Short mmCIF file of C-alpha atoms in Angstrom, two decimals:
data_model
loop_
_atom_site.label_atom_id
_atom_site.label_comp_id
_atom_site.label_asym_id
_atom_site.label_seq_id
_atom_site.Cartn_x
_atom_site.Cartn_y
_atom_site.Cartn_z
CA MET A 1 98.31 101.91 89.94
CA ALA A 2 101.33 103.96 88.93
CA THR A 3 101.45 105.79 85.76
CA PRO A 4 104.11 104.78 83.30
CA ALA A 5 106.74 107.48 82.48
CA SER A 6 105.74 108.45 78.89
CA ALA A 7 106.72 112.01 79.43
CA ALA A 8 109.09 111.64 82.30
CA THR A 9 112.72 113.20 82.42
CA GLY A 10 114.67 110.27 83.69
CA GLY A 11 112.65 106.89 84.30
CA PRO A 12 114.13 103.24 84.15
CA CYS A 13 115.16 103.65 80.85
CA GLY A 14 117.28 106.81 81.63
CA GLN A 15 115.69 108.93 78.91
CA GLY A 16 116.74 112.58 79.61
CA GLY A 17 118.55 111.48 82.77
CA SER A 18 120.63 113.76 84.95
CA GLY A 19 123.32 111.13 85.51
CA SER A 20 122.29 111.30 89.23
CA GLY A 21 121.83 107.68 89.80
CA SER A 22 118.63 105.65 90.64
CA LEU A 23 116.89 104.45 93.49
CA GLY A 24 115.71 101.43 91.66
CA SER A 25 112.66 99.54 93.34
CA SER A 26 114.75 99.58 96.56
CA GLY A 27 116.16 102.99 96.50
CA SER A 28 119.95 102.00 96.62
CA SER A 29 121.58 105.23 96.11
CA GLY A 30 121.66 108.26 93.76
CA SER A 31 119.06 111.05 92.92
CA ALA A 32 115.98 111.39 95.15
CA THR A 33 113.99 112.89 92.19
CA GLY A 34 111.67 110.49 90.61
CA SER A 35 110.08 110.72 87.42
CA LEU A 36 106.28 111.58 87.14
CA ASP A 37 106.06 113.00 90.74
CA LYS A 38 108.34 110.15 92.05
CA ALA A 39 106.28 107.45 90.52
CA LEU A 40 109.42 105.98 89.18
CA PRO A 41 113.10 106.38 90.17
CA TRP A 42 116.03 107.54 88.05
CA ILE A 43 118.62 105.58 86.37
CA THR A 44 121.58 106.81 84.41
CA GLY A 45 121.08 104.84 81.26
CA ALA A 46 119.26 102.22 79.40
CA PRO A 47 119.09 98.82 80.93
CA ASP A 48 122.59 97.31 80.79
CA GLY A 49 124.15 93.76 80.64
CA ALA A 50 127.63 94.55 81.84
CA LEU A 51 128.89 91.57 83.87
CA PRO A 52 131.55 91.98 86.30
CA ARG A 53 134.51 89.73 86.40
CA LEU A 54 135.60 89.27 89.99
CA SER A 55 138.20 87.32 91.78
CA GLY A 56 137.65 85.87 95.36
CA LYS A 57 134.90 83.70 96.95
CA THR A 58 132.08 85.29 94.91
CA LYS A 59 132.06 85.18 91.02
CA ALA A 60 129.16 86.74 88.98
CA ILE A 61 128.09 83.81 86.49
CA GLU A 62 125.52 85.63 84.26
CA MET A 63 122.89 88.17 83.81
CA VAL A 64 119.32 86.84 84.63
CA THR A 65 117.61 89.38 82.98
CA GLY A 66 118.20 92.18 80.08
CA PRO A 67 120.98 92.55 77.50
CA GLY A 68 123.28 89.64 77.27
CA SER A 69 121.22 87.55 79.38
CA PRO A 70 121.01 83.67 78.10
CA ASN A 71 117.32 83.76 79.06
CA ASP A 72 116.91 86.24 76.36
CA THR A 73 114.19 88.01 78.74
CA ILE A 74 113.96 90.87 75.96
CA ALA A 75 112.53 88.78 73.06
CA ARG A 76 110.74 86.24 75.31
CA PHE A 77 109.20 88.42 77.89
CA ASN A 78 109.63 91.99 76.78
CA VAL A 79 111.63 92.67 80.04
CA SER A 80 114.69 94.84 79.32
CA GLY A 81 115.28 96.00 82.67
CA THR A 82 114.10 95.10 86.23
CA ASP A 83 115.28 94.33 89.76
CA LEU A 84 115.07 92.30 92.80
CA GLY A 85 114.38 88.77 91.77
CA ILE A 86 112.93 87.25 94.98
CA MET A 87 112.89 83.38 94.77
CA TRP A 88 111.10 80.71 96.66
CA ASP A 89 110.10 77.05 96.30
CA ASN A 90 106.74 76.68 94.90
CA GLY A 91 105.81 73.51 97.13
CA ASN A 92 105.22 71.49 93.79
CA ALA A 93 102.44 73.31 92.62
CA GLY A 94 100.49 71.64 89.97
CA GLY A 95 102.84 68.75 90.02
CA GLN A 96 105.43 71.31 88.66
CA HIS A 97 108.47 71.83 90.99
CA ASP A 98 109.68 75.32 90.24
CA VAL A 99 111.30 78.27 91.86
CA LEU A 100 109.33 81.32 91.55
CA MET A 101 111.13 84.69 91.11
CA ALA A 102 109.41 87.93 91.55
CA PHE A 103 110.78 91.40 90.38
CA GLY A 104 110.13 94.94 90.89
CA ASP A 105 109.43 97.85 88.67
CA THR A 106 110.03 96.40 85.01
CA VAL A 107 110.43 98.10 81.64
CA GLY A 108 110.43 96.52 78.12
CA ASP A 109 110.76 98.62 74.90
CA CYS A 110 112.70 101.80 76.09
CA ASP A 111 111.53 103.56 72.68
CA SER A 112 107.72 102.74 73.40
CA PRO A 113 105.55 105.36 75.33
CA GLY A 114 105.92 104.76 79.07
CA ASP A 115 108.90 102.29 78.17
CA ASP A 116 106.21 99.50 78.70
CA TRP A 117 106.53 99.81 82.55
CA ARG A 118 105.12 97.39 84.92
CA SER A 119 105.05 97.44 88.70
CA ASN A 120 106.18 93.63 88.94
CA VAL A 121 106.78 90.52 86.97
CA LEU A 122 107.21 86.90 87.94
CA PHE A 123 109.36 84.32 86.30
CA ARG A 124 109.42 80.33 86.83
CA SER A 125 112.41 78.07 86.77
CA SER A 126 112.80 74.31 87.17
CA ASP A 127 116.69 74.43 86.63
CA THR A 128 118.35 72.18 89.07
CA ASN A 129 121.95 72.73 87.85
CA LEU A 130 122.77 75.86 89.86
CA ALA A 131 126.35 76.12 89.20
CA ASP A 132 126.19 77.44 85.61
CA GLY A 133 123.20 80.04 85.97
CA MET A 134 119.33 80.02 86.13
CA ARG A 135 117.32 79.00 83.06
CA ILE A 136 113.85 80.70 83.01
CA ASP A 137 111.20 78.60 81.60
CA SER A 138 107.99 80.59 81.80
CA SER A 139 106.36 83.84 83.13
CA PRO A 140 102.58 84.79 83.31
CA LEU A 141 101.81 86.56 80.13
CA ASP A 142 99.01 88.87 78.87
CA ARG A 143 99.80 88.48 75.28
CA PRO A 144 102.78 86.65 73.39
CA ASN A 145 106.19 87.46 74.64
CA HIS A 146 105.01 89.96 77.08
CA SER A 147 105.17 89.20 80.96
CA ARG A 148 102.13 90.92 82.62
CA GLN A 149 102.00 92.72 86.01
CA VAL A 150 100.85 89.99 88.42
CA ILE A 151 100.19 91.95 91.59
CA LYS A 152 98.02 94.99 91.29
CA GLY A 153 97.51 96.23 94.78
CA PHE A 154 94.25 98.15 95.65
CA GLY A 155 94.60 101.13 93.35
CA ILE A 156 94.19 103.74 96.04
CA PRO A 157 95.01 107.30 95.68
CA GLY A 158 98.73 107.92 95.77
CA GLU A 159 99.54 104.31 95.30
CA TYR A 160 102.27 104.70 92.60
CA THR A 161 103.71 101.32 92.53
CA VAL A 162 103.56 97.93 94.31
CA ILE A 163 106.75 95.94 94.86
CA PRO A 164 107.05 92.40 96.01
CA THR A 165 109.35 91.94 99.16
CA ALA A 166 108.83 88.23 100.15
CA GLY A 167 107.33 85.11 98.92
CA ILE A 168 106.63 81.43 100.37
CA SER A 169 104.48 78.50 99.55
CA VAL A 170 102.31 76.94 102.03
CA GLY A 171 101.35 73.70 100.62
CA THR A 172 100.96 74.48 96.88
CA THR A 173 99.51 77.84 97.61
CA GLN A 174 101.78 81.01 97.05
CA TYR A 175 101.84 83.86 99.09
CA ALA A 176 103.79 87.09 98.49
CA ARG A 177 104.10 90.08 100.65
CA PHE A 178 104.32 93.45 98.79
CA MET A 179 104.66 97.00 99.57
CA SER A 180 102.66 99.94 98.24
CA VAL A 181 105.00 102.81 97.60
CA LYS A 182 103.55 106.23 97.97
CA SER A 183 106.90 108.30 97.16
CA TRP A 184 110.66 107.86 96.51
CA ASP A 185 112.26 110.26 99.08
CA SER A 186 115.89 110.91 99.84
CA PRO A 187 118.30 108.39 98.79
CA GLY A 188 117.79 105.19 100.66
CA LYS A 189 114.56 106.16 102.06
CA TRP A 190 110.99 105.77 100.78
CA THR A 191 107.44 106.11 102.18
CA THR A 192 104.86 103.36 102.06
CA LEU A 193 101.19 103.33 102.18
CA TYR A 194 100.88 99.84 103.36
CA SER A 195 102.13 96.26 103.04
CA ALA A 196 99.88 93.31 102.23
CA ILE A 197 99.85 89.75 101.22
CA ALA A 198 98.73 88.68 97.62
CA VAL A 199 97.73 84.89 97.02
CA SER A 200 98.04 82.68 94.05
CA THR A 201 96.46 79.17 93.86
CA ASP A 202 97.69 78.41 90.31
CA ASN A 203 101.55 78.57 90.69
CA GLY A 204 101.97 82.14 90.33
CA GLU A 205 99.78 82.64 87.28
CA THR A 206 97.21 84.97 88.80
CA TRP A 207 97.33 86.76 92.10
CA THR A 208 94.58 88.40 94.47
CA ALA A 209 95.76 90.81 97.00
CA ASP A 210 93.95 90.09 100.26
CA PRO A 211 92.64 93.46 102.19
CA THR A 212 92.53 91.66 105.54
CA THR A 213 96.33 91.31 105.35
CA VAL A 214 97.16 95.14 105.02
CA ARG A 215 99.39 96.78 107.66
CA ALA A 216 98.57 100.31 107.04
CA ASN A 217 101.49 102.58 107.34
CA VAL A 218 99.86 105.89 106.46
CA ALA A 219 96.39 107.27 108.08
CA GLY A 220 93.38 107.65 105.82
CA ILE A 221 93.99 104.56 103.70
CA ASP A 222 90.47 103.90 102.08
CA ILE A 223 90.30 100.23 101.68
CA PRO A 224 87.09 98.55 103.02
CA GLY A 225 87.48 96.84 106.18
CA ILE A 226 90.99 97.97 106.72
CA ALA A 227 91.73 98.93 110.30
CA ALA A 228 93.38 102.09 111.21
CA VAL A 229 97.38 102.42 111.47
CA THR A 230 98.55 100.21 114.21
CA PRO A 231 101.60 101.09 116.07
CA GLY A 232 104.38 98.81 114.82
CA ASN A 233 103.11 98.46 111.40
CA ASP A 234 105.85 100.77 110.12
CA ASN A 235 108.38 97.92 111.12
CA PHE A 236 106.74 95.53 108.83
CA GLN A 237 106.52 97.25 105.59
CA MET A 238 109.14 94.96 103.86
CA SER A 239 109.41 91.32 104.77
CA ALA A 240 111.39 87.93 104.50
CA PHE A 241 109.29 84.69 104.92
CA VAL A 242 110.83 81.41 106.26
CA ASP A 243 109.20 78.13 106.74
CA GLY A 244 110.33 77.11 110.35
CA LYS A 245 109.51 73.40 109.35
CA ASP A 246 107.74 73.56 112.95
CA GLY A 247 104.09 74.48 111.78
CA PHE A 248 104.84 78.11 111.73
CA VAL A 249 105.63 80.59 108.79
CA TYR A 250 108.19 83.29 110.35
CA GLU A 251 108.24 86.80 108.88
CA TYR A 252 110.96 89.14 109.48
CA GLY A 253 109.92 92.71 109.01
CA THR A 254 111.89 95.95 108.12
CA PRO A 255 110.47 99.48 107.65
CA SER A 256 110.28 101.21 104.22
CA GLY A 257 113.68 102.24 103.28
CA ARG A 258 117.09 101.05 104.03
CA ASN A 259 117.73 102.18 107.50
CA GLY A 260 115.69 99.93 109.92
CA GLY A 261 116.32 96.92 111.98
CA ALA A 262 114.76 93.56 111.52
CA ARG A 263 112.00 92.25 113.79
CA LEU A 264 110.35 88.85 113.83
CA GLY A 265 106.79 87.56 113.67
CA ARG A 266 105.40 84.18 113.18
CA VAL A 267 101.99 82.42 112.39
CA ALA A 268 100.60 78.94 112.01
CA TYR A 269 100.64 77.86 108.50
CA ALA A 270 96.75 77.87 108.16
CA GLN A 271 96.60 81.31 109.65
CA ILE A 272 98.68 83.29 107.36
CA LEU A 273 96.15 85.50 106.30
CA ASN A 274 95.10 86.25 109.77
CA LEU A 275 96.99 89.09 110.98
CA ASN A 276 95.15 88.44 114.64
CA ALA A 277 96.94 85.00 114.83
CA TYR A 278 100.59 86.44 114.47
CA GLN A 279 102.80 86.37 117.37
CA TYR A 280 105.86 88.61 117.68
CA TRP A 281 109.40 88.12 119.34
CA ASN A 282 109.47 90.71 122.10
CA GLY A 283 113.21 89.68 123.18
CA THR A 284 112.33 87.01 125.45
CA GLY A 285 109.43 85.24 124.10
CA TRP A 286 106.54 85.55 121.62
CA GLY A 287 103.63 87.98 122.19
CA ALA A 288 100.54 89.15 120.11
CA ASP A 289 101.40 92.87 120.12
CA ILE A 290 103.35 94.13 116.91
CA GLY A 291 104.20 97.15 118.69
CA GLN A 292 106.47 95.12 121.23
CA ALA A 293 108.51 93.40 118.77
CA LYS A 294 112.28 94.04 119.17
CA PRO A 295 114.82 94.13 116.50
CA VAL A 296 116.66 90.63 116.01
CA ILE A 297 119.04 92.09 113.74
CA GLU A 298 120.39 95.72 114.28
CA ALA A 299 119.77 98.56 111.70
CA PRO A 300 120.45 99.13 108.79
CA VAL A 301 118.90 96.10 107.11
CA SER A 302 117.74 96.36 103.59
CA GLU A 303 116.19 93.72 101.27
CA LEU A 304 116.53 90.94 103.71
CA GLN A 305 116.30 87.13 103.14
CA VAL A 306 116.74 84.29 105.48
CA GLN A 307 117.11 80.61 104.84
CA TRP A 308 118.85 77.41 106.28
CA ASN A 309 122.28 76.69 104.87
CA ASP A 310 123.10 72.89 105.13
CA TYR A 311 126.90 73.44 104.71
CA LEU A 312 127.33 76.21 107.28
CA HIS A 313 124.64 74.37 109.58
CA LYS A 314 123.04 77.84 110.36
CA TYR A 315 120.35 80.05 109.10
CA VAL A 316 121.72 82.73 106.88
CA ALA A 317 120.55 86.37 106.85
CA MET A 318 121.43 88.09 103.55
CA TYR A 319 120.71 91.74 103.14
CA THR A 320 122.09 94.95 101.87
CA ASP A 321 124.25 96.99 104.15
CA ALA A 322 125.00 100.85 104.67
CA THR A 323 127.89 100.57 102.27
CA ASN A 324 125.73 99.04 99.42
CA SER A 325 127.58 95.69 99.90
CA ILE A 326 125.73 92.38 100.12
CA VAL A 327 126.43 90.78 103.72
CA ILE A 328 125.37 87.76 105.48
CA ARG A 329 125.11 86.79 109.21
CA GLN A 330 124.54 83.27 110.78
CA ALA A 331 122.29 81.94 113.53
CA ASP A 332 121.38 78.63 115.07
CA ARG A 333 117.67 80.11 115.83
CA LEU A 334 115.62 82.38 113.82
CA GLU A 335 115.24 84.83 116.64
CA GLY A 336 119.04 84.89 116.98
CA PRO A 337 121.61 85.68 118.28
CA TRP A 338 122.99 86.58 115.05
CA SER A 339 126.69 86.58 114.15
CA GLY A 340 128.69 89.70 113.13
CA THR A 341 128.47 90.44 109.34
CA GLN A 342 130.60 88.96 106.51
CA THR A 343 130.79 90.69 103.04
CA ILE A 344 130.30 88.15 100.17
CA LEU A 345 129.85 91.00 97.65
CA SER A 346 131.42 94.50 98.01
CA GLY A 347 129.89 97.53 96.75
CA LEU A 348 133.43 98.81 96.24
CA LEU A 349 133.71 96.20 93.48
CA VAL A 350 130.35 96.40 92.18
CA PRO A 351 128.98 99.71 92.81
CA SER A 352 125.27 100.68 93.39
CA LEU A 353 124.49 97.22 94.43
CA TYR A 354 121.28 96.11 96.32
CA GLY A 355 119.09 93.26 96.78
CA GLY A 356 120.70 90.10 97.47
CA PHE A 357 118.34 87.14 97.38
CA MET A 358 119.42 83.32 97.86
CA HIS A 359 118.27 80.50 95.53
CA PRO A 360 116.15 78.36 97.73
CA TRP A 361 117.73 75.03 96.12
CA SER A 362 121.18 76.25 97.07
CA LYS A 363 122.96 73.44 98.72
CA GLY A 364 126.61 72.52 99.73
CA GLN A 365 129.75 74.39 99.63
CA TYR A 366 128.35 77.12 97.16
CA LEU A 367 125.58 79.60 97.82
CA GLU A 368 123.91 80.99 94.83
CA PHE A 369 122.24 84.37 94.72
CA VAL A 370 121.22 87.42 92.70
CA GLY A 371 121.92 91.01 93.16
CA THR A 372 120.80 94.08 91.19
CA THR A 373 122.87 97.51 90.47
CA TRP A 374 121.00 100.53 89.38
CA ASP A 375 123.38 101.48 86.71
CA ARG A 376 122.57 98.18 84.84
CA TYR A 377 118.75 98.02 86.27
CA ASN A 378 119.02 94.29 85.64
CA VAL A 379 119.49 91.17 87.87
CA ILE A 380 122.83 89.29 87.97
CA TYR A 381 123.41 85.74 89.31
CA PHE A 382 126.24 85.28 91.59
CA ARG A 383 127.90 82.23 93.08
CA THR A 384 129.79 82.33 96.46
CA ASP A 385 132.25 79.63 97.94
CA LEU A 386 131.31 79.24 101.65
CA ASN A 387 134.48 77.29 102.56
CA GLY A 388 136.04 79.09 105.57
CA LEU A 389 133.06 81.49 106.24
CA GLN A 390 131.69 79.42 109.16
CA MET A 391 130.90 81.63 112.02
CA LYS A 392 129.56 80.90 115.46
CA ALA A 393 126.34 82.74 116.20
CA ALA A 394 127.95 84.18 119.34
CA ASP A 395 130.79 85.62 117.39
CA GLN A 396 129.59 89.22 117.05
CA ALA A 397 132.86 90.64 115.32
CA ASP A 398 132.29 91.90 111.82
CA ARG A 399 134.74 90.63 109.23
CA PRO A 400 136.53 93.13 107.07
CA ASP A 401 135.43 93.69 103.54
CA PRO A 402 137.58 91.42 101.19
CA ALA A 403 137.79 94.08 98.75
CA THR A 404 139.82 96.22 101.32
CA THR A 405 142.03 93.26 102.29
CA GLY A 406 142.84 92.40 98.45
CA GLU A 407 141.07 89.02 98.77
CA ALA A 408 138.63 90.03 96.06
CA LYS A 409 139.16 92.30 93.13
CA LEU A 410 137.28 93.67 90.05
CA LEU A 411 139.15 92.29 87.18
CA GLY A 412 136.84 93.94 84.41
CA VAL A 413 133.61 94.05 83.05
CA ASP A 414 132.35 92.31 80.16
CA ARG A 415 129.64 93.82 77.95
CA PRO A 416 127.45 91.37 75.71
CA SER A 417 128.54 92.86 72.59
CA GLU A 418 132.38 92.80 73.39
CA ALA A 419 134.84 89.99 73.66
CA THR A 420 137.19 91.96 75.73
CA PRO A 421 136.69 93.87 79.04
CA ILE A 422 135.75 97.38 78.99
CA LEU A 423 137.13 98.24 82.34
CA GLN A 424 140.47 97.28 83.88
CA ALA A 425 140.72 97.81 87.59
CA PRO A 426 143.76 99.79 88.86
CA GLN A 427 146.57 97.52 90.30
CA GLY A 428 145.60 96.66 94.01
CA GLN A 429 142.05 97.44 93.68
#
């Protein structure tokens, strides 16, 4: 496992930072230099709770994690900084209907040795009132008020951190695809050793990484029983799961980094751990060769999530684009065609943005989702009014960023300790 940043210059708490920015768990932008031989990426300061105030269709509702969060994640879970927040329905595991929420690299006390760093943590929420935020009920703990790392990877040489990228329940069993990061490279690029699936049968409390699900991305990985690198594995290092409601789990795959396109595979529910049972969309039909998978959403796609939307009557793909904005596309079928993009949260208004993940219980006119910024290094809860955003799948024209048309503006930023905004946007911005 990765080594905490006890002697690092930089690191998620920003100690000794250069002001260059951060790559976060997803390498959104900024310095290509990580702490401890790239084990952890930089951020510019300590975890932050600054909440942007926005006009337009998308509003920031609250901080999910860190300073200023109504969930008090610092005191309850020793989570002061984290990112991502991938959400999925738990399938009523154990008779408890929850949304599970998986996070990436996490820090606790920034004054403690190593910043109390963990590769990932998990929260649970049964909150059904999505309009006012997201109340967190519990988290797997290793001691009182301390969330533990839930997915441990295989601990092979060069495995610096393991980051969840997708989650789904099949029945009441939870499956999380994760990537093993070898190095943080230039901005927006990183190298993975492999991706694999971890399994939980107790509502996310404990997880076991399954070696038979490894898609090796680097030659020479020493895990017993793992096959050599297969051409096409590189295109499925990060994932997005969708329940097709047709007996199949669908898995979108993207390469490590932020510059690849999205490809599509599927597997019968009962065979999700059997890589030999997967089929891949080759542009005209389904085939067994992962190397023949064709992009269904063109590059660049990063931190992709896909789910059905009952208001738009379309599948919605949400991801971070090349401008560090969160965009959506719409489609009638999972394999596409996909519409042009619509920017629902502009990187011009919320800089250093990445990781848009939709709430699985979102229904009706409003779409709830979360996003992260590397300067806050915490997760923000957003809500978008979908009225007027309907697009036909065949409409391939990208819509203009509402921040450039004046339809959306940054009105200010509120810090948890201040009653008035600390930033006023220039007129017309």
